[in-house]
CSV table of C-alpha atoms in Angstrom, one decimal:
chain,number,residue,atom,x,y,z
A,1,UNK,CA,0.0,0.0,0.0
A,2,UNK,CA,1.2,3.5,-0.8
A,3,UNK,CA,1.7,5.2,2.5
A,4,UNK,CA,0.0,8.3,1.2
A,5,UNK,CA,-3.2,6.6,0.3
A,6,UNK,CA,-5.9,6.1,2.9
A,7,UNK,CA,-9.3,4.3,2.8
A,8,UNK,CA,-12.3,4.0,5.0
A,9,UNK,CA,-11.3,0.4,5.6
A,10,UNK,CA,-7.9,1.4,7.0
A,11,UNK,CA,-9.5,4.0,9.2
A,12,UNK,CA,-12.1,1.6,10.4
A,13,UNK,CA,-9.5,-0.9,11.2
A,14,UNK,CA,-7.5,1.6,13.2
A,15,UNK,CA,-10.5,2.6,15.2
A,16,UNK,CA,-11.8,-1.0,15.6
A,17,UNK,CA,-15.1,-0.2,13.9
A,18,UNK,CA,-17.1,-0.8,10.7
A,19,UNK,CA,-16.5,1.1,7.4
A,20,UNK,CA,-20.2,2.2,7.7
A,21,UNK,CA,-19.2,4.4,10.7
A,22,UNK,CA,-16.6,6.3,8.6
A,23,UNK,CA,-17.8,9.0,6.2
A,24,UNK,CA,-16.8,12.2,4.3
A,25,UNK,CA,-13.1,11.2,3.8
A,26,UNK,CA,-11.4,14.1,2.2
A,27,UNK,CA,-7.8,15.1,1.7
A,28,UNK,CA,-6.9,18.4,3.4
A,29,UNK,CA,-3.2,18.8,3.0
A,30,UNK,CA,-0.4,17.6,1.0
A,31,UNK,CA,2.6,18.7,3.0
A,32,UNK,CA,6.3,18.3,2.6
A,33,UNK,CA,6.3,15.3,4.8
A,34,UNK,CA,2.7,14.3,5.5
A,35,UNK,CA,-0.7,13.8,3.9
A,36,UNK,CA,-3.7,14.5,6.1
A,37,UNK,CA,-7.4,13.6,5.6
A,38,UNK,CA,-10.4,14.7,7.4
A,39,UNK,CA,-13.3,12.2,8.0
A,40,UNK,CA,-16.3,11.7,10.2
A,41,UNK,CA,-16.6,8.9,12.6
A,42,UNK,CA,-20.0,8.4,14.0
A,43,UNK,CA,-20.8,11.9,12.7
A,44,UNK,CA,-17.9,13.6,14.6
A,45,UNK,CA,-15.0,15.2,12.7
A,46,UNK,CA,-11.5,13.7,12.9
A,47,UNK,CA,-8.2,14.0,11.1
A,48,UNK,CA,-5.7,11.4,10.2
A,49,UNK,CA,-2.0,12.0,9.4
A,50,UNK,CA,-0.2,9.7,7.1
A,51,UNK,CA,3.6,10.2,7.1
A,52,UNK,CA,5.2,10.8,3.7
A,53,UNK,CA,8.3,9.3,2.3
A,54,UNK,CA,11.3,10.4,4.2
A,55,UNK,CA,9.5,11.9,7.1
A,56,UNK,CA,11.2,9.4,9.4
A,57,UNK,CA,14.5,11.2,8.7
A,58,UNK,CA,13.0,14.4,10.1
A,59,UNK,CA,10.8,13.2,12.9
A,60,UNK,CA,11.4,10.5,15.5
A,61,UNK,CA,7.9,8.9,15.6
A,62,UNK,CA,8.8,6.8,18.7
A,63,UNK,CA,9.8,9.9,20.6
A,64,UNK,CA,6.6,11.6,19.3
A,65,UNK,CA,4.6,8.7,20.7
A,66,UNK,CA,6.2,8.9,24.1
A,67,UNK,CA,5.5,12.7,24.3
A,68,UNK,CA,1.9,12.1,23.5
A,69,UNK,CA,1.8,9.6,26.3
A,70,UNK,CA,3.2,12.0,28.7
A,71,UNK,CA,0.9,14.9,27.9
A,72,UNK,CA,-2.3,13.2,26.9
A,73,UNK,CA,-4.1,13.9,30.3
A,74,UNK,CA,-2.9,17.5,30.5
A,75,UNK,CA,-5.4,19.1,28.0
A,76,UNK,CA,-2.6,20.9,26.2
A,77,UNK,CA,-2.7,19.3,22.8
A,78,UNK,CA,-5.1,18.0,20.2
A,79,UNK,CA,-7.3,15.2,21.4
A,80,UNK,CA,-5.5,12.0,20.4
A,81,UNK,CA,-7.6,9.0,19.3
A,82,UNK,CA,-4.9,6.8,17.8
A,83,UNK,CA,-1.1,6.9,17.4
A,84,UNK,CA,1.3,4.3,16.1
A,85,UNK,CA,5.0,4.8,16.7
A,86,UNK,CA,5.9,2.4,13.9
A,87,UNK,CA,3.8,3.6,11.1
A,88,UNK,CA,3.5,7.3,12.2
A,89,UNK,CA,-0.3,7.2,11.7
A,90,UNK,CA,-2.1,9.5,14.0
A,91,UNK,CA,-5.8,10.2,14.5
A,92,UNK,CA,-7.1,13.2,16.5
A,93,UNK,CA,-10.3,15.0,16.8
A,94,UNK,CA,-10.6,17.7,14.1
A,95,UNK,CA,-11.3,21.3,15.1
A,96,UNK,CA,-12.6,23.1,12.0
A,97,UNK,CA,-12.1,26.5,13.4
A,98,UNK,CA,-8.6,25.9,14.8
A,99,UNK,CA,-5.7,28.1,13.6
A,100,UNK,CA,-2.2,28.6,14.4
A,101,UNK,CA,-0.9,31.1,16.8
A,102,UNK,CA,-0.1,34.5,15.3
A,103,UNK,CA,3.1,35.7,17.1
A,104,UNK,CA,2.2,39.3,16.4
A,105,UNK,CA,-1.0,39.1,18.3
A,106,UNK,CA,-0.2,39.4,22.0
A,107,UNK,CA,-3.4,37.5,23.2
A,108,UNK,CA,-2.6,34.6,20.9
A,109,UNK,CA,0.9,34.4,22.4
A,110,UNK,CA,-0.5,34.6,26.0
A,111,UNK,CA,-2.9,31.7,25.3
A,112,UNK,CA,-0.2,29.5,23.9
A,113,UNK,CA,2.2,30.1,26.8
């Protein structure tokens, strides 16, 4: 399987559910290292990250996994649903109105810190 291609079946397998519970699968980003897809699981929005070729040279997925295990109960990151240190697949809740911090807006920086 091409690591950049995702299907309802793959997502359903990761979430231990049936394909019928997965809908609206849509590519949202073709980044330098990852491909991301939004989808709905039981009518709630999620996003899955599929690492691209060579991303393992830039990102230590095992270390990323350990960091998520340490911070998952602190409510300081995206809500993790699934992560695999070997494949780099990650599923989190999707926040349609989320945006990155603007370092020129003082209130944004305060909220991030």
